[in-house]
Short mmCIF file of C-alpha atoms and ligand atoms in Angstrom, two decimals:
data_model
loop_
_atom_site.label_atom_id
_atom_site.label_comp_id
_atom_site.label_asym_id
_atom_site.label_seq_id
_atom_site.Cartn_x
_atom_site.Cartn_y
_atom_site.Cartn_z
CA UNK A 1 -20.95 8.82 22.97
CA UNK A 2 -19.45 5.73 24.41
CA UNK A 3 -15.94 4.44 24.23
CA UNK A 4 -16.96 1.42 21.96
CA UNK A 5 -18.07 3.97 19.72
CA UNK A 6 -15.45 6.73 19.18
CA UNK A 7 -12.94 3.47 18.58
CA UNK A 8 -14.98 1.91 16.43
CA UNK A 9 -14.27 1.98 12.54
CA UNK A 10 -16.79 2.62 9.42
CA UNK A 11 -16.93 -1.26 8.34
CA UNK A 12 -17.23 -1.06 4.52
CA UNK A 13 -16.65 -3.76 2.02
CA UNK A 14 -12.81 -3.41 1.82
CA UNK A 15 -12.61 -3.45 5.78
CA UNK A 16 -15.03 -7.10 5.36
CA UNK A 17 -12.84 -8.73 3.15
CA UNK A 18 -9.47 -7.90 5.23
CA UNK A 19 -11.18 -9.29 8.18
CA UNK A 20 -12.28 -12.48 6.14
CA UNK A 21 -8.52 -12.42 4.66
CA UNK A 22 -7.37 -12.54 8.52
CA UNK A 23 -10.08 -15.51 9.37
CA UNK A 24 -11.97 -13.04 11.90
CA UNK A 25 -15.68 -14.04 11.87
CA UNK A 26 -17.79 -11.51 10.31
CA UNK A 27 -21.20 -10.74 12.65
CA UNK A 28 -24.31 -10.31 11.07
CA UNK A 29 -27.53 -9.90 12.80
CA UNK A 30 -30.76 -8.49 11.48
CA UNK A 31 -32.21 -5.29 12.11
CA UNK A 32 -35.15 -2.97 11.10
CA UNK A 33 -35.36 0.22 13.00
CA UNK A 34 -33.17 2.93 14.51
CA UNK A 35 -33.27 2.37 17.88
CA UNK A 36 -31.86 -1.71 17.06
CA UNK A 37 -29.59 -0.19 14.60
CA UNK A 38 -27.91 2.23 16.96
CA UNK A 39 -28.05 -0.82 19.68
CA UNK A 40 -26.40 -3.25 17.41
CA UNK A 41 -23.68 -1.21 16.14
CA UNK A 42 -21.96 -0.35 19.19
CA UNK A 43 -22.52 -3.88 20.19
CA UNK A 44 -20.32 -4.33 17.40
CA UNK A 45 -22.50 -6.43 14.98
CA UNK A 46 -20.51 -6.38 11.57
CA UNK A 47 -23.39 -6.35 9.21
CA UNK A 48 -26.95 -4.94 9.71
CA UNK A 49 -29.03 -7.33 7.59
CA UNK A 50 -32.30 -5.41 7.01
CA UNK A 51 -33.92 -8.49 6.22
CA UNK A 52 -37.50 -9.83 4.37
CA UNK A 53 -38.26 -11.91 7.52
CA UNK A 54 -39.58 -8.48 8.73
CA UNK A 55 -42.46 -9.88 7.35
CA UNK A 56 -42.73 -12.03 9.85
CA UNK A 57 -40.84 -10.19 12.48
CA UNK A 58 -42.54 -6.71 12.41
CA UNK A 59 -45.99 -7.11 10.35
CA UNK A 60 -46.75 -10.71 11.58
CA UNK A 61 -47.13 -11.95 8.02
CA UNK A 62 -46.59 -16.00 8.08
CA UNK A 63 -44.03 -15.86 5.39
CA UNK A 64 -41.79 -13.38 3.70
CA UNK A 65 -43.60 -13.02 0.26
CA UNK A 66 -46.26 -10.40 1.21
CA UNK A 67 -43.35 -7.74 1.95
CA UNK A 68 -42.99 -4.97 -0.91
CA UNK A 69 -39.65 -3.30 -1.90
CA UNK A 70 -41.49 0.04 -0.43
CA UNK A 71 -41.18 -1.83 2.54
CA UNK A 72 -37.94 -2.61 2.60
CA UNK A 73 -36.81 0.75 1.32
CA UNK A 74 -38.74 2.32 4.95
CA UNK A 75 -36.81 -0.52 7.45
CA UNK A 76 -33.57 0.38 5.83
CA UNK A 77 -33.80 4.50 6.14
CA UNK A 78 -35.18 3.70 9.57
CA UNK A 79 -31.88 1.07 10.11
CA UNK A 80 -29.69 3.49 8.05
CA UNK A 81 -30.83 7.08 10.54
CA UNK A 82 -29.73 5.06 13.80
CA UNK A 83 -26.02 3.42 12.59
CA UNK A 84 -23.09 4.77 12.52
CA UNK A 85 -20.48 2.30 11.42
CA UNK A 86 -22.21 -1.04 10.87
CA UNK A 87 -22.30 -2.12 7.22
CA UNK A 88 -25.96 -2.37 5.83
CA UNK A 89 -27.37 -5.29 3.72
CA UNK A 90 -31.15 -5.01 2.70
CA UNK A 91 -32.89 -7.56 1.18
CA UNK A 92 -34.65 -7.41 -2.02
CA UNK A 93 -38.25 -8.41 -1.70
CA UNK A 94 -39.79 -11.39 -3.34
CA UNK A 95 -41.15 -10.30 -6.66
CA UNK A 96 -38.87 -7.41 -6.60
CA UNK A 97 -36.21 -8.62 -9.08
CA UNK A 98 -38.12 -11.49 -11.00
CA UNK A 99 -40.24 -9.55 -13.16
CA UNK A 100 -37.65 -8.04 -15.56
CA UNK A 101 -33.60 -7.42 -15.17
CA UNK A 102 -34.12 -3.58 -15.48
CA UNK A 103 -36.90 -3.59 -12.66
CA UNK A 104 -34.40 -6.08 -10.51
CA UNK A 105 -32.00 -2.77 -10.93
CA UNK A 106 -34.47 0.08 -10.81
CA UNK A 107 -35.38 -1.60 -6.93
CA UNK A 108 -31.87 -2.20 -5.93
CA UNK A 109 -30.62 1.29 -7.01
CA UNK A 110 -34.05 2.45 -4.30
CA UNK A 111 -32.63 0.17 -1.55
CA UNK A 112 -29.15 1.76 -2.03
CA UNK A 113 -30.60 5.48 -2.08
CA UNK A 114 -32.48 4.64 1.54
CA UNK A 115 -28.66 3.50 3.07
CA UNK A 116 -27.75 0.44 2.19
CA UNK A 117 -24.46 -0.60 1.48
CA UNK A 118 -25.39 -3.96 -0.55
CA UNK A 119 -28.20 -5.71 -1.55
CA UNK A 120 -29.16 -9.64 -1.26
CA UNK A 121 -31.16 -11.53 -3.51
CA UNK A 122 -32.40 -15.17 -3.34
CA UNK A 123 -31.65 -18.18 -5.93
CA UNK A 124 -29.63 -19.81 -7.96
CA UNK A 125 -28.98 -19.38 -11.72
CA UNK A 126 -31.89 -17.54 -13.06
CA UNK A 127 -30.42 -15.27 -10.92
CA UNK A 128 -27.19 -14.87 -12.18
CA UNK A 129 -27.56 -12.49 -15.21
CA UNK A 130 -28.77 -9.97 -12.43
CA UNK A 131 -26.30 -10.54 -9.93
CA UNK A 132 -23.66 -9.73 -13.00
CA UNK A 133 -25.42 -6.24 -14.04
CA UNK A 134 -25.94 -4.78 -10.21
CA UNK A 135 -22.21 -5.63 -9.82
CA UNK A 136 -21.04 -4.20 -12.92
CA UNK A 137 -23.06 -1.21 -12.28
CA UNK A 138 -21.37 -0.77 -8.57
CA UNK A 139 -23.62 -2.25 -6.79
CA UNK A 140 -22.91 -5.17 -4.25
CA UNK A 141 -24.32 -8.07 -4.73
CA UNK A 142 -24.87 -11.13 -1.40
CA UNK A 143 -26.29 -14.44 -2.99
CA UNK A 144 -28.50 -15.75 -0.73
CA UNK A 145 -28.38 -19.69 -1.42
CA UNK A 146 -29.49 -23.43 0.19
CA UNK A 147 -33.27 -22.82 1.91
CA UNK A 148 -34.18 -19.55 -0.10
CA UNK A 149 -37.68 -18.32 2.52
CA UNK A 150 -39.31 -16.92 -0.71
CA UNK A 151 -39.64 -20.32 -2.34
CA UNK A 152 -41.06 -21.71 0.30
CA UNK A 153 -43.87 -22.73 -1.58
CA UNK A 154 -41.73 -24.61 -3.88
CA UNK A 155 -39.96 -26.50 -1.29
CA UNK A 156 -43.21 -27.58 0.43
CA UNK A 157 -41.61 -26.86 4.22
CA UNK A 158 -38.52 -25.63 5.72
CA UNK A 159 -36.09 -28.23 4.20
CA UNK A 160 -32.58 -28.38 4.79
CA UNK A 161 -31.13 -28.22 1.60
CA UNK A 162 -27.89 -29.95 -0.16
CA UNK A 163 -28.79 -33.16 2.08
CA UNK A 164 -27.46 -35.72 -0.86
CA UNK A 165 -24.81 -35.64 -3.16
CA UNK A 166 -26.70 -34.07 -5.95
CA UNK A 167 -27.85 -31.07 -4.54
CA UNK A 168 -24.59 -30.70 -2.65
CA UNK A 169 -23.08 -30.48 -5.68
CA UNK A 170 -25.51 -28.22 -7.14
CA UNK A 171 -25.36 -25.84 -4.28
CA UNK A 172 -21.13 -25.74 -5.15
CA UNK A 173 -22.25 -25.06 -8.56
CA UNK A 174 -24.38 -22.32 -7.59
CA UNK A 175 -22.10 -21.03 -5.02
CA UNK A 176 -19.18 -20.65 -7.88
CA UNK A 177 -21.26 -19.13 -10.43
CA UNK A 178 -22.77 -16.76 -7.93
CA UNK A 179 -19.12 -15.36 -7.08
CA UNK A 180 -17.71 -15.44 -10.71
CA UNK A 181 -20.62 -13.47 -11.59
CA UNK A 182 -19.55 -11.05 -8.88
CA UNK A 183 -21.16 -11.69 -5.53
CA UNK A 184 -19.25 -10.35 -3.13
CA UNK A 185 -20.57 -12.63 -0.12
CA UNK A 186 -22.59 -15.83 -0.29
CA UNK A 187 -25.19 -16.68 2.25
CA UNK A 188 -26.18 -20.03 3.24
CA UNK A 189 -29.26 -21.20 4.98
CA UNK A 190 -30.46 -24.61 6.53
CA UNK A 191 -27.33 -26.54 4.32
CA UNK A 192 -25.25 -29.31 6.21
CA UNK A 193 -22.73 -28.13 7.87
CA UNK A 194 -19.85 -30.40 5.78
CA UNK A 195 -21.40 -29.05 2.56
CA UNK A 196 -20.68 -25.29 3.77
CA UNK A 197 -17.57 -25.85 5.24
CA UNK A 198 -16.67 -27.65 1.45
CA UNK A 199 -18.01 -24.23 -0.42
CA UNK A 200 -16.38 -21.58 2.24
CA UNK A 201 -13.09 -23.68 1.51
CA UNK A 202 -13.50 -23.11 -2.29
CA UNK A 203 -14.61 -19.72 -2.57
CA UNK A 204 -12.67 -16.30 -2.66
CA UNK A 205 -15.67 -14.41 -0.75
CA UNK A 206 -17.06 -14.55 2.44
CA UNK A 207 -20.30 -17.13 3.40
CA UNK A 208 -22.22 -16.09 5.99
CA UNK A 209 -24.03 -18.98 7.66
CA UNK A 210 -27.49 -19.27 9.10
CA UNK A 211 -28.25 -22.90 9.66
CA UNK A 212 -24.93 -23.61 8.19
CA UNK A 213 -22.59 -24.90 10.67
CA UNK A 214 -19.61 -23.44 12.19
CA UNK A 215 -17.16 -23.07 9.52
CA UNK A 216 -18.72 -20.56 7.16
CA UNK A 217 -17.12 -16.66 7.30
CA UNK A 218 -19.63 -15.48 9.23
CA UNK A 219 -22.81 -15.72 11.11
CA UNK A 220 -26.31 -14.57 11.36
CA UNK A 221 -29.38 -14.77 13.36
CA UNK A 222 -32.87 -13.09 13.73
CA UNK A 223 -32.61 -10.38 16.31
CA UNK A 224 -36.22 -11.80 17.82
CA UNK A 225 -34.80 -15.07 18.12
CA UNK A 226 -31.81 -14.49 19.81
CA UNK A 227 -33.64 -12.22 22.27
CA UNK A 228 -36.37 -15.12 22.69
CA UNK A 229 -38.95 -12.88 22.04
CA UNK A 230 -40.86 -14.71 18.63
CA UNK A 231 -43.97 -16.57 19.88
CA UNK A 232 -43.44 -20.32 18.96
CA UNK A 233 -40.78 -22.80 19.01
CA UNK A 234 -37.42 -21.20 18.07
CA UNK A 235 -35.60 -23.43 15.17
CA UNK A 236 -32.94 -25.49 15.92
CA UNK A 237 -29.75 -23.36 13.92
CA UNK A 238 -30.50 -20.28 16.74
CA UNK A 239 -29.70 -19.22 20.45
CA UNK A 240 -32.00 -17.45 23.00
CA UNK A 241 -29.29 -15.12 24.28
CA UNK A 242 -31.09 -13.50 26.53
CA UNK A 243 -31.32 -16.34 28.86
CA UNK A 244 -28.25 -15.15 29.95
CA UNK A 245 -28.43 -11.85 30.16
CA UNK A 246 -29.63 -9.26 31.78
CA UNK A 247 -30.63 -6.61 29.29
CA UNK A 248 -30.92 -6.38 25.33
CA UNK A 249 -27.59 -4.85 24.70
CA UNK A 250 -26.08 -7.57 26.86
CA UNK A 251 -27.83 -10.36 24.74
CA UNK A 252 -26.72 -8.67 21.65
CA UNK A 253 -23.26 -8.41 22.33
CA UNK A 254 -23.19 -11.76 24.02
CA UNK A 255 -24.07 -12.88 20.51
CA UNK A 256 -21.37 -10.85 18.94
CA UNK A 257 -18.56 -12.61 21.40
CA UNK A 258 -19.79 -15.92 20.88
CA UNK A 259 -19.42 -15.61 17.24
CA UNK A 260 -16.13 -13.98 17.22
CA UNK A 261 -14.82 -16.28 19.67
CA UNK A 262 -16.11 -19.08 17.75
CA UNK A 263 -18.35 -20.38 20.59
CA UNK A 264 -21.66 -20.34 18.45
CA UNK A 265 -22.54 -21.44 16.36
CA UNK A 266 -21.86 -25.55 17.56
CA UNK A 267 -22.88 -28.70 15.82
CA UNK A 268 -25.98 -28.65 18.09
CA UNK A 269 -27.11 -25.72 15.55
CA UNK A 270 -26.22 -27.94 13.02
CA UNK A 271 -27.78 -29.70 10.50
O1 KIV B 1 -34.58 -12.01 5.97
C1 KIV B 1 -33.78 -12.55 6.74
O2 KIV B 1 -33.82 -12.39 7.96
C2 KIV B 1 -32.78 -13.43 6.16
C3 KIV B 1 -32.05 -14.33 7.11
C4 KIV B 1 -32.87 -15.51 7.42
C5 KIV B 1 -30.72 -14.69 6.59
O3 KIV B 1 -32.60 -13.45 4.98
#
């Protein structure tokens, strides 16, 4: 076992919101299997988002709306087997908490058997009444908000979202009813940077930026794009830090410093 590991501590909920409390950037990076998971967390990656875009990622789907919660329930055993400390975040699938509030809890209750620690879920306020019961029955809730990947249908593209003054307000909105109906972390993707800097500074709970500028509470990134490795053009908000690097656990913790140190993401990741 290395010395990174023996030192480092179980990060948990409570250990998350002292280091938000203390204004140290929380590191999130996604990750599906063991071998990543034990990689990542002695990198020191704060939170292991098993995320959808596994559809993508690992089944080469062109969206994330073909993945099933069974799905997501195998990625995060696999994640949970290979970590050790990292705190675990698994998405809930699209479909998989839409159909009826007692289904939304039957599938989160599976994805907190397999190992994770707290589940995210996409949307606004129809939303809500969901986010409320999986956090009064101890679960923990992220509220993933801005460009939500399973309506990407709706949105017609991959939109930055909260561009005028309407939907920036909106997205507030959403943002404070998310965490008074007990999110414990807000996620924002492809929103201007001023508008997420505006919510972090009104909320009591960390936002975790993707797309979001550099003032949220945290970061994340797809581990495929900041290795370099996803065929096509990677988008704008991400970093190919392997360019740099010369091996995967250098990349990764590259990615870890740069976020801690405040170094990425800049406004060139911006929108
Ligand atoms: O599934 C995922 O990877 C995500 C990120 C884009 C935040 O939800």
């Amino acid at each position: 076992m290395s010395v990174n590991m023996t030192q480092r501590k179980k990060v948990t909920l409570g250990q998350l919101r002292k280091r938000y409390q203390e204004n140290e950037p929380l590191v999130m990076l996604t990750c599906y299997d063991a071998t990543f998971a034990y990689l990542e967390d002695e990198a020191g990656v704060d939170i292991l988002l098993v995320g959808d875009s596994l559809g993508q990622t690992i089944q080469g789907h062109t969206s994330t709306l073909p993945v099933q919660i069974e799905d997501m329930v195998y990625h995060t055993q696999c994640v949970a087997r290979g970590n050790t400390n990292a705190f675990i975040l698994a998405d809930m699938s699209f479909g998989s908490y839409l159909v009826s509030e007692d289904e939304a809890v039957a599938n989160a209750v599976k994805l907190m058997k397999a190992g994770a620690n707290m589940v995210k879920l996409e949307g606004g306020a129809p939303v809500l009444p969901i986010v409320r019961r999986l956090t009064q029955m101890g679960i923990p809730v992220c509220a993933h908000l801005g460009f939500t990947p399973q309506s990407l249908n709706l949105f017609g593209g991959y939109f930055v979202q909260g561009k005028t003054e309407i939907s920036a307000s909106e997205l507030k909105s959403a943002a404070l009813d998310m965490q008074e109906a007990g999110a414990a972390m807000v996620l924002f993707e492809m929103v201007p940077a001023s508008v997420a800097t505006e919510i972090t500074q009104l909320l009591s709970v960390p936002t975790i930026g993707i797309g979001a500028g550099p003032n949220c509470s945290g970061q994340v990134l797809v581990l495929q794009d900041i290795l370099g490795i996803y065929p096509g053009r990677s988008p704008k908000f991400s970093k190919n830090f392997m360019k740099d690097s010369s091996s995967i656990q250098e990349a990764v913790s590259a990615y870890v410093h740069a976020v801690k140190s405040r170094v990425f993401p800049t406004m060139e990741n911006s929108f």
